[in-house]
Short mmCIF file of C-alpha atoms and ligand atoms in Angstrom, two decimals:
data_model
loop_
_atom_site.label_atom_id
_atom_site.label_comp_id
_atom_site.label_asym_id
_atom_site.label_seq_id
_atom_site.Cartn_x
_atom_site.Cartn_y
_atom_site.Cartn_z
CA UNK A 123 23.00 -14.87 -8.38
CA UNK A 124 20.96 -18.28 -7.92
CA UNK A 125 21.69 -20.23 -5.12
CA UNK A 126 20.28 -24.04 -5.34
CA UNK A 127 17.23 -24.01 -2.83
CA UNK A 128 18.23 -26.79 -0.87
CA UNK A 129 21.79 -24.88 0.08
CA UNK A 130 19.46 -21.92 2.02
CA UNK A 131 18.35 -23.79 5.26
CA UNK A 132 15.36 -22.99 6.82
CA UNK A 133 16.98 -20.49 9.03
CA UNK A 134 17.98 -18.33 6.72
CA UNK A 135 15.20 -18.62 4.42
CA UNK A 136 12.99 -17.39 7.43
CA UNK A 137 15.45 -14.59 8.39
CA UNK A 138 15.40 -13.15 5.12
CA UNK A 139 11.40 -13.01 5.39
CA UNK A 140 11.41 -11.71 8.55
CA UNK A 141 12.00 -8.36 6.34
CA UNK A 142 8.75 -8.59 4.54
CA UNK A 143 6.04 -7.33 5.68
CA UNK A 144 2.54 -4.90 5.07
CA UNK A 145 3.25 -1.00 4.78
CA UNK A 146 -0.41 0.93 6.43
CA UNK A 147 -1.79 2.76 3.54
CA UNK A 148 -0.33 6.32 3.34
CA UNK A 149 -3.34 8.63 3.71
CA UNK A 150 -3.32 12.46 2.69
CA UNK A 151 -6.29 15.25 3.49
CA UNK A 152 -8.67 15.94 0.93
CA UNK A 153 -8.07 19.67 -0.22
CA UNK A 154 -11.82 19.91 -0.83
CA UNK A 155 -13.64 18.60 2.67
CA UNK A 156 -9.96 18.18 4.75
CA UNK A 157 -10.68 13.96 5.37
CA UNK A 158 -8.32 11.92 4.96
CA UNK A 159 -7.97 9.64 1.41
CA UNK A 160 -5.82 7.79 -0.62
CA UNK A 161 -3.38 9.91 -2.73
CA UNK A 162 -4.53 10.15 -6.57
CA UNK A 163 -8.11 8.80 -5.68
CA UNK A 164 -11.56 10.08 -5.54
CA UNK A 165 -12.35 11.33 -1.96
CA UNK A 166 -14.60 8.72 -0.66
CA UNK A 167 -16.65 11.38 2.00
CA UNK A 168 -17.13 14.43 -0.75
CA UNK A 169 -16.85 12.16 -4.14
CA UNK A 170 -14.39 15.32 -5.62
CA UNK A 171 -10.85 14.81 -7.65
CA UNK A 172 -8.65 17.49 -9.08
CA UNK A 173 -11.16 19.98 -7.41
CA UNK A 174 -14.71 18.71 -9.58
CA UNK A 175 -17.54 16.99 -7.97
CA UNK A 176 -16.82 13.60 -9.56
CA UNK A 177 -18.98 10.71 -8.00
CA UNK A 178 -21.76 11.54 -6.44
CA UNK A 179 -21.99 10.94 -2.74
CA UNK A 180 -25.18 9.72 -1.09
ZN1 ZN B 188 -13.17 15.25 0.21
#
């Protein structure tokens, strides 16, 4: 429910937020080259996704 802004003192408002904070980016290994990459992206070191050469990789 709402509470009026002025009724949550600084305190708490800061206590709450202590709570929020950054997650690290969960990493898995590429099943083509084994490096590690973002789940459901392109590999960034082989360019492959769903096992095809998709990007080219210089
Ligand atoms: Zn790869």
């Amino acid at each position: 429910m709402a509470v009026p802004a002025r009724k949550t003192s600084k305190t708490r408002k800061r206590l709450r937020r202590t709570h929020y904070k950054l997650q690290a980016a969960s990493l898995s290994a590429c099943p083509n080259c084994g490096e590690l990459r973002r789940p459901h992206r392109v590999c960034p070191s082989c360019g492959y996704y769903d096992g095809k050469e998709v990007v080219k990789v210089k």
